[in-house]
Amino acid sequence: MKQIVVTGGAGFIGSHLCERLLNEGNTVICIDNYFTGRKQNIVHLLDNPYFELVRHDITFPYYVEADEIYNLACPASPVHYQFDPVSTVKTSVIGAINMLGLAKRIKARILQASTSEVYGDPSVHPQEESYWGNVNPIGIRSCYDEGKRCAETLFMDYHRQNKVDIKIIRIFNTYGTNMRPDDGRVISNFIVQALKGEALTIYGDGTQTRSFQYVDDLIEGMIRMMATDHFTGPVNIGNPNEFTMLELAEMVIRLTNSTSKIIFQPLPADDPKQRRPDISLAKEKLNGWEPKIPLEEGLKRTINYFRHQFII
Ligand SMILES: NC(=O)c1ccc[n+]([C@@H]2O[C@H](COP(=O)([O-])OP(=O)(O)OC[C@H]3O[C@@H](n4cnc5c(N)ncnc54)[C@H](O)[C@@H]3O)[C@@H](O)[C@H]2O)c1
């Protein structure tokens, strides 16, 4: 049994990770300031004596004994990370320094939840880890993109300079149960709009593509990455199957039996036109890991969750 810290553990991905780690017999210390996370995501874990919940902002140091740290704390959707961009940078950068300092002091292995956003609006397609990215340093998404890039730098420097045992994963678009209905991400937007019978809003002409990964596939990839030896990453964890926004909207309308129409609005600044992971490295290093849950199956589970949780 390990003692494992999960920062951002009350969020969408963190709550799934806490549950999986507990199911595997570990003690989990969930650290969250509830900026975007919700107690509702973890309330079913509170009776478990091996689950500890700490209200704490990781921009301030925190000391605890642990074998492993998963650093997920950071708002992930544009509406939330742009709400207080300075705080977003602080969470990524100062939060990383605090958690890396802790890992160094207690000799814990630490995994950073980085993002495909480090590739920006990529000029290489699909993106492999060796691609350095095409990021605007002064745009409205920069607080997130550059914050995450700086966090990767810090992880590598703590590794080179202080021999901290680090892991970096670059997560591509992930969706599933425990997402917030108001987080502004395309899947939650479409599902809520379809369930309410409102028009589905596509930004741009709908030909831009994205690849979507169901959360269970990501969690499996995270656990396998944490278990590797002599491999820091970064490694892409995502689903390489691409869909246009129009295809996604049509699939959501079909699966919800909705009568909603589709409307088009101008594309926001710096919105990447295409994003798809090359997952060859993950397959090679993570014992053949690859996504298992097709979009249609994942959407059905997520739609079912939204129907029951939010009584739409
Ligand atoms: N969901 C995705 O598609 C995706 C893609 C790439 C990367 N990621 C990364 O995965 C991680 C989790 O994302 P998510 O989708 O679950 O988002 P989320 O917003 O649901 O979860 C983030 C959690 O971090 C907490 N948090 C934010 N700032 C904090 C702070 N200063 N101190 C303590 N807790 C804080 C929030 O309250 C929330 O519980 C993030 O680091 C995100 O950048 C997510």
Short mmCIF file of C-alpha atoms and ligand atoms in Angstrom, two decimals:
data_model
loop_
_atom_site.label_atom_id
_atom_site.label_comp_id
_atom_site.label_asym_id
_atom_site.label_seq_id
_atom_site.Cartn_x
_atom_site.Cartn_y
_atom_site.Cartn_z
CA MET A 1 0.00 0.00 0.00
CA LYS A 2 1.38 3.39 -1.00
CA GLN A 3 0.59 6.84 0.34
CA ILE A 4 -0.29 8.96 -2.68
CA VAL A 5 -0.98 12.70 -2.98
CA VAL A 6 -3.33 13.88 -5.73
CA THR A 7 -3.45 17.67 -6.19
CA GLY A 8 -6.63 18.78 -7.94
CA GLY A 9 -8.21 15.56 -6.66
CA ALA A 10 -11.72 17.02 -6.45
CA GLY A 11 -11.70 17.92 -10.15
CA PHE A 12 -12.93 15.97 -13.13
CA ILE A 13 -9.82 13.84 -13.79
CA GLY A 14 -8.50 13.94 -10.21
CA SER A 15 -11.67 12.42 -8.76
CA HIS A 16 -11.42 9.43 -11.13
CA LEU A 17 -7.75 9.03 -10.24
CA CYS A 18 -8.44 9.13 -6.46
CA GLU A 19 -11.10 6.44 -6.87
CA ARG A 20 -8.85 4.18 -8.93
CA LEU A 21 -5.91 4.55 -6.52
CA LEU A 22 -8.13 3.75 -3.53
CA ASN A 23 -9.57 0.71 -5.34
CA GLU A 24 -6.01 -0.53 -5.78
CA GLY A 25 -5.50 -0.42 -2.00
CA ASN A 26 -3.56 2.83 -1.58
CA THR A 27 -3.97 5.67 0.88
CA VAL A 28 -4.93 8.84 -1.00
CA ILE A 29 -4.46 12.42 0.17
CA CYS A 30 -6.55 14.67 -2.04
CA ILE A 31 -5.48 18.33 -2.06
CA ASP A 32 -7.84 20.85 -3.64
CA ASN A 33 -8.92 24.47 -3.20
CA TYR A 34 -12.25 23.85 -4.99
CA PHE A 35 -11.59 26.53 -7.60
CA THR A 36 -13.16 24.31 -10.25
CA GLY A 37 -13.37 21.04 -8.34
CA ARG A 38 -16.45 19.91 -6.47
CA LYS A 39 -17.01 17.90 -3.30
CA GLN A 40 -19.78 16.14 -5.19
CA ASN A 41 -17.09 14.39 -7.28
CA ILE A 42 -15.50 12.76 -4.24
CA VAL A 43 -18.30 12.65 -1.67
CA HIS A 44 -18.66 8.89 -2.16
CA LEU A 45 -15.02 8.45 -1.11
CA LEU A 46 -15.30 10.34 2.18
CA ASP A 47 -16.32 7.29 4.21
CA ASN A 48 -13.19 5.44 3.13
CA PRO A 49 -10.66 5.59 6.02
CA TYR A 50 -7.82 5.54 3.48
CA PHE A 51 -9.04 8.74 1.84
CA GLU A 52 -8.02 12.14 3.24
CA LEU A 53 -9.31 15.43 1.91
CA VAL A 54 -7.32 18.64 2.40
CA ARG A 55 -8.57 22.09 1.42
CA HIS A 56 -5.39 23.80 0.31
CA ASP A 57 -4.13 26.08 -2.47
CA ILE A 58 -0.93 24.64 -3.93
CA THR A 59 0.50 28.08 -4.59
CA PHE A 60 1.36 27.81 -0.88
CA PRO A 61 3.74 25.08 0.35
CA TYR A 62 2.29 21.93 1.87
CA TYR A 63 4.18 19.25 3.76
CA VAL A 64 3.10 15.64 4.01
CA GLU A 65 4.77 12.23 3.74
CA ALA A 66 4.03 10.39 0.50
CA ASP A 67 5.48 7.83 -1.90
CA GLU A 68 3.99 9.40 -5.01
CA ILE A 69 2.49 12.76 -6.04
CA TYR A 70 0.17 13.32 -8.99
CA ASN A 71 0.11 17.06 -9.72
CA LEU A 72 -3.20 17.84 -11.42
CA ALA A 73 -4.21 21.10 -9.72
CA CYS A 74 -4.93 23.71 -12.39
CA PRO A 75 -8.13 24.92 -14.03
CA ALA A 76 -8.28 23.20 -17.42
CA SER A 77 -11.10 24.74 -19.40
CA PRO A 78 -10.63 28.11 -21.13
CA VAL A 79 -13.55 29.78 -19.30
CA HIS A 80 -12.03 28.87 -15.97
CA TYR A 81 -8.35 29.46 -16.67
CA GLN A 82 -9.12 32.81 -18.31
CA PHE A 83 -11.29 33.93 -15.37
CA ASP A 84 -8.16 34.77 -13.33
CA PRO A 85 -5.19 34.34 -15.68
CA VAL A 86 -2.60 35.50 -13.12
CA SER A 87 -3.79 32.89 -10.67
CA THR A 88 -3.66 30.26 -13.45
CA VAL A 89 0.03 31.02 -14.05
CA LYS A 90 0.70 30.97 -10.29
CA THR A 91 -0.99 27.59 -9.91
CA SER A 92 1.04 26.07 -12.74
CA VAL A 93 4.39 27.63 -11.89
CA ILE A 94 4.47 28.26 -8.12
CA GLY A 95 2.32 25.16 -7.59
CA ALA A 96 4.87 23.08 -9.53
CA ILE A 97 7.74 24.57 -7.50
CA ASN A 98 5.95 23.74 -4.24
CA MET A 99 5.12 20.18 -5.25
CA LEU A 100 8.58 19.55 -6.72
CA GLY A 101 10.13 20.93 -3.52
CA LEU A 102 7.99 18.52 -1.54
CA ALA A 103 8.94 15.59 -3.81
CA LYS A 104 12.62 16.49 -3.44
CA ARG A 105 12.41 16.72 0.34
CA ILE A 106 10.47 13.47 0.89
CA LYS A 107 12.01 11.61 -2.09
CA ALA A 108 8.65 10.94 -3.71
CA ARG A 109 8.04 10.18 -7.37
CA ILE A 110 6.02 13.01 -8.94
CA LEU A 111 3.89 13.10 -12.10
CA GLN A 112 2.89 16.31 -13.86
CA ALA A 113 -0.42 16.53 -15.71
CA SER A 114 0.77 18.58 -18.66
CA THR A 115 -1.25 19.19 -21.76
CA SER A 116 -1.41 19.07 -25.54
CA GLU A 117 -1.72 22.87 -25.25
CA VAL A 118 2.08 22.97 -24.99
CA TYR A 119 1.99 22.33 -28.77
CA GLY A 120 -0.16 25.47 -29.28
CA ASP A 121 -1.54 25.77 -32.80
CA PRO A 122 0.69 23.03 -34.20
CA SER A 123 2.39 23.18 -37.58
CA VAL A 124 3.20 19.45 -37.32
CA HIS A 125 0.46 16.86 -37.49
CA PRO A 126 -0.06 14.57 -35.61
CA GLN A 127 2.02 15.87 -32.70
CA GLU A 128 4.84 13.76 -31.39
CA GLU A 129 6.71 14.58 -28.20
CA SER A 130 9.79 15.88 -30.03
CA TYR A 131 7.74 18.75 -31.55
CA TRP A 132 8.44 21.99 -29.66
CA GLY A 133 5.11 23.63 -30.37
CA ASN A 134 3.75 26.87 -31.78
CA VAL A 135 2.48 28.87 -28.83
CA ASN A 136 1.54 32.54 -28.66
CA PRO A 137 3.24 33.84 -25.48
CA ILE A 138 0.99 36.91 -25.12
CA GLY A 139 -2.50 35.71 -26.09
CA ILE A 140 -5.54 34.93 -23.98
CA ARG A 141 -4.66 31.22 -23.77
CA SER A 142 -1.03 31.91 -22.83
CA CYS A 143 -1.64 31.88 -19.06
CA TYR A 144 -2.48 28.20 -19.40
CA ASP A 145 -0.19 27.16 -22.28
CA GLU A 146 2.92 28.98 -21.08
CA GLY A 147 2.20 28.12 -17.43
CA LYS A 148 2.15 24.44 -18.36
CA ARG A 149 5.28 24.81 -20.52
CA CYS A 150 7.11 26.46 -17.63
CA ALA A 151 5.94 23.67 -15.31
CA GLU A 152 7.47 21.11 -17.71
CA THR A 153 10.73 23.10 -17.63
CA LEU A 154 10.68 23.07 -13.83
CA PHE A 155 10.06 19.32 -13.74
CA MET A 156 13.00 18.66 -16.07
CA ASP A 157 15.28 21.04 -14.14
CA TYR A 158 14.44 19.52 -10.76
CA HIS A 159 15.20 16.16 -12.34
CA ARG A 160 18.53 17.23 -13.86
CA GLN A 161 19.62 19.43 -10.95
CA ASN A 162 18.20 17.61 -7.93
CA LYS A 163 17.62 14.09 -9.24
CA VAL A 164 13.90 14.29 -8.48
CA ASP A 165 12.09 11.24 -9.88
CA ILE A 166 9.69 12.93 -12.32
CA LYS A 167 7.13 11.92 -14.93
CA ILE A 168 5.47 14.24 -17.46
CA ILE A 169 2.36 13.29 -19.39
CA ARG A 170 0.80 15.51 -22.05
CA ILE A 171 -2.93 14.96 -21.84
CA PHE A 172 -5.05 15.51 -24.94
CA ASN A 173 -8.76 16.43 -24.82
CA THR A 174 -10.39 14.19 -22.23
CA TYR A 175 -14.07 13.89 -21.35
CA GLY A 176 -16.35 11.77 -19.20
CA THR A 177 -18.40 11.64 -16.02
CA ASN A 178 -17.65 14.24 -13.29
CA MET A 179 -17.15 17.01 -15.86
CA ARG A 180 -18.89 20.24 -14.94
CA PRO A 181 -21.85 21.16 -17.13
CA ASP A 182 -20.68 24.80 -17.20
CA ASP A 183 -17.00 24.30 -17.98
CA GLY A 184 -17.35 25.50 -21.56
CA ARG A 185 -15.59 22.52 -23.12
CA VAL A 186 -17.05 21.31 -26.36
CA ILE A 187 -18.36 17.93 -25.19
CA SER A 188 -20.10 19.24 -22.08
CA ASN A 189 -21.44 22.24 -24.06
CA PHE A 190 -22.90 20.04 -26.79
CA ILE A 191 -24.44 17.53 -24.36
CA VAL A 192 -26.05 20.22 -22.19
CA GLN A 193 -27.35 22.09 -25.25
CA ALA A 194 -28.73 18.89 -26.80
CA LEU A 195 -30.41 17.75 -23.57
CA LYS A 196 -32.03 21.18 -23.15
CA GLY A 197 -33.15 21.18 -26.78
CA GLU A 198 -31.09 24.32 -27.43
CA ALA A 199 -29.02 24.91 -30.58
CA LEU A 200 -25.51 23.42 -30.51
CA THR A 201 -22.92 26.16 -31.00
CA ILE A 202 -20.01 25.44 -33.31
CA TYR A 203 -17.21 28.02 -33.35
CA GLY A 204 -15.84 28.41 -36.88
CA ASP A 205 -17.15 26.36 -39.79
CA GLY A 206 -17.06 23.03 -37.94
CA THR A 207 -14.31 21.51 -40.08
CA GLN A 208 -11.66 21.91 -37.36
CA THR A 209 -10.86 18.53 -35.85
CA ARG A 210 -10.20 17.28 -32.33
CA SER A 211 -9.51 13.88 -30.84
CA PHE A 212 -11.34 12.91 -27.66
CA GLN A 213 -10.21 10.50 -24.99
CA TYR A 214 -12.51 8.90 -22.44
CA VAL A 215 -11.31 9.52 -18.89
CA ASP A 216 -10.87 5.80 -18.00
CA ASP A 217 -8.29 5.43 -20.79
CA LEU A 218 -6.37 8.43 -19.46
CA ILE A 219 -6.36 7.10 -15.87
CA GLU A 220 -4.95 3.78 -17.10
CA GLY A 221 -2.20 5.68 -18.94
CA MET A 222 -1.40 7.79 -15.85
CA ILE A 223 -1.09 4.76 -13.58
CA ARG A 224 1.14 2.95 -16.09
CA MET A 225 3.32 6.05 -16.50
CA MET A 226 3.76 6.42 -12.73
CA ALA A 227 4.86 2.77 -12.59
CA THR A 228 7.63 3.13 -15.21
CA ASP A 229 11.30 3.17 -14.27
CA HIS A 230 14.00 5.21 -16.03
CA PHE A 231 11.48 7.12 -18.16
CA THR A 232 10.58 10.75 -17.45
CA GLY A 233 8.52 11.46 -20.56
CA PRO A 234 7.06 13.74 -21.74
CA VAL A 235 4.63 11.27 -23.23
CA ASN A 236 1.38 11.98 -25.07
CA ILE A 237 -1.72 10.38 -23.57
CA GLY A 238 -4.71 10.83 -25.83
CA ASN A 239 -6.96 9.24 -28.38
CA PRO A 240 -5.71 9.64 -31.96
CA ASN A 241 -9.13 9.20 -33.63
CA GLU A 242 -10.06 12.56 -35.14
CA PHE A 243 -13.55 13.99 -35.51
CA THR A 244 -14.70 17.32 -36.91
CA MET A 245 -16.79 19.52 -34.64
CA LEU A 246 -19.68 18.98 -37.04
CA GLU A 247 -19.40 15.17 -36.73
CA LEU A 248 -19.28 15.47 -32.95
CA ALA A 249 -22.34 17.75 -32.83
CA GLU A 250 -24.31 15.36 -35.06
CA MET A 251 -23.33 12.35 -32.93
CA VAL A 252 -24.41 14.09 -29.70
CA ILE A 253 -27.76 15.07 -31.25
CA ARG A 254 -28.33 11.46 -32.37
CA LEU A 255 -27.35 9.89 -29.01
CA THR A 256 -29.53 12.27 -26.99
CA ASN A 257 -32.47 11.93 -29.41
CA SER A 258 -32.50 15.72 -29.45
CA THR A 259 -34.31 18.01 -31.86
CA SER A 260 -31.59 20.68 -31.46
CA LYS A 261 -30.23 22.55 -34.49
CA ILE A 262 -26.60 23.50 -35.07
CA ILE A 263 -25.52 27.16 -35.24
CA PHE A 264 -22.14 28.66 -36.17
CA GLN A 265 -20.23 31.47 -34.41
CA PRO A 266 -16.81 33.10 -35.02
CA LEU A 267 -13.73 31.17 -33.89
CA PRO A 268 -12.11 32.52 -30.66
CA ALA A 269 -8.50 33.83 -30.77
CA ASP A 270 -5.69 31.25 -30.94
CA ASP A 271 -8.06 28.31 -31.28
CA PRO A 272 -6.00 25.45 -32.76
CA LYS A 273 -7.37 24.16 -36.07
CA GLN A 274 -6.23 20.59 -35.60
CA ARG A 275 -4.84 18.53 -32.73
CA ARG A 276 -4.10 14.82 -32.71
CA PRO A 277 -1.63 12.86 -30.57
CA ASP A 278 1.00 10.54 -31.93
CA ILE A 279 0.85 7.83 -29.26
CA SER A 280 3.68 5.59 -30.50
CA LEU A 281 5.86 6.48 -27.50
CA ALA A 282 3.07 5.71 -25.02
CA LYS A 283 2.47 2.34 -26.68
CA GLU A 284 6.15 1.53 -26.52
CA LYS A 285 6.86 2.69 -22.96
CA LEU A 286 3.56 1.92 -21.24
CA ASN A 287 3.20 -1.79 -22.05
CA GLY A 288 1.14 -1.36 -25.18
CA TRP A 289 -1.20 1.23 -23.65
CA GLU A 290 -3.78 2.58 -26.07
CA PRO A 291 -7.28 4.02 -25.73
CA LYS A 292 -9.99 1.35 -25.57
CA ILE A 293 -13.26 3.29 -25.32
CA PRO A 294 -14.74 4.52 -28.63
CA LEU A 295 -16.24 8.02 -28.78
CA GLU A 296 -19.79 6.76 -29.13
CA GLU A 297 -19.50 4.56 -26.00
CA GLY A 298 -17.85 7.33 -23.96
CA LEU A 299 -20.49 9.83 -25.06
CA LYS A 300 -23.29 7.48 -24.00
CA ARG A 301 -21.80 7.18 -20.49
CA THR A 302 -21.29 10.94 -20.25
CA ILE A 303 -24.79 11.76 -21.52
CA ASN A 304 -26.24 9.33 -18.98
CA TYR A 305 -24.27 11.06 -16.19
CA PHE A 306 -25.42 14.52 -17.24
CA ARG A 307 -29.04 13.38 -17.44
CA HIS A 308 -28.97 11.97 -13.89
CA GLN A 309 -26.71 14.49 -12.17
CA PHE A 310 -28.21 17.65 -13.47
CA ILE A 311 -31.77 16.54 -14.15
CA ILE A 312 -31.72 18.31 -17.49
N1 LIG B 1 -9.52 17.62 -19.16
C1 LIG B 1 -8.66 17.69 -20.14
O1 LIG B 1 -9.03 17.48 -21.31
C2 LIG B 1 -7.22 18.01 -19.88
C3 LIG B 1 -6.34 18.09 -20.98
C4 LIG B 1 -5.01 18.39 -20.74
C5 LIG B 1 -4.54 18.56 -19.46
N2 LIG B 1 -5.40 18.47 -18.41
C6 LIG B 1 -4.84 18.72 -17.07
O2 LIG B 1 -5.33 17.77 -16.14
C7 LIG B 1 -5.49 18.39 -14.87
C8 LIG B 1 -6.92 18.16 -14.37
O3 LIG B 1 -7.82 18.72 -15.31
P1 LIG B 1 -9.40 18.56 -15.16
O4 LIG B 1 -9.97 18.48 -16.52
O5 LIG B 1 -9.72 17.52 -14.17
O6 LIG B 1 -9.78 20.01 -14.62
P2 LIG B 1 -10.61 20.45 -13.31
O7 LIG B 1 -10.74 21.94 -13.40
O8 LIG B 1 -11.85 19.64 -13.20
O9 LIG B 1 -9.63 20.03 -12.14
C9 LIG B 1 -8.61 20.85 -11.64
C10 LIG B 1 -8.65 20.77 -10.14
O10 LIG B 1 -7.59 21.55 -9.59
C11 LIG B 1 -8.11 22.33 -8.52
N3 LIG B 1 -7.26 23.51 -8.38
C12 LIG B 1 -7.11 24.55 -9.25
N4 LIG B 1 -6.22 25.42 -8.77
C13 LIG B 1 -5.78 24.93 -7.58
C14 LIG B 1 -4.85 25.38 -6.61
N5 LIG B 1 -4.19 26.54 -6.76
N6 LIG B 1 -4.65 24.63 -5.50
C15 LIG B 1 -5.32 23.47 -5.32
N7 LIG B 1 -6.21 22.98 -6.21
C16 LIG B 1 -6.44 23.72 -7.32
C17 LIG B 1 -9.52 22.64 -8.92
O11 LIG B 1 -10.35 23.03 -7.85
C18 LIG B 1 -9.95 21.31 -9.54
O12 LIG B 1 -10.45 20.43 -8.58
C19 LIG B 1 -5.16 19.86 -15.06
O13 LIG B 1 -3.84 20.10 -14.64
C20 LIG B 1 -5.27 20.07 -16.54
O14 LIG B 1 -4.42 21.10 -17.00
C21 LIG B 1 -6.72 18.22 -18.59
#
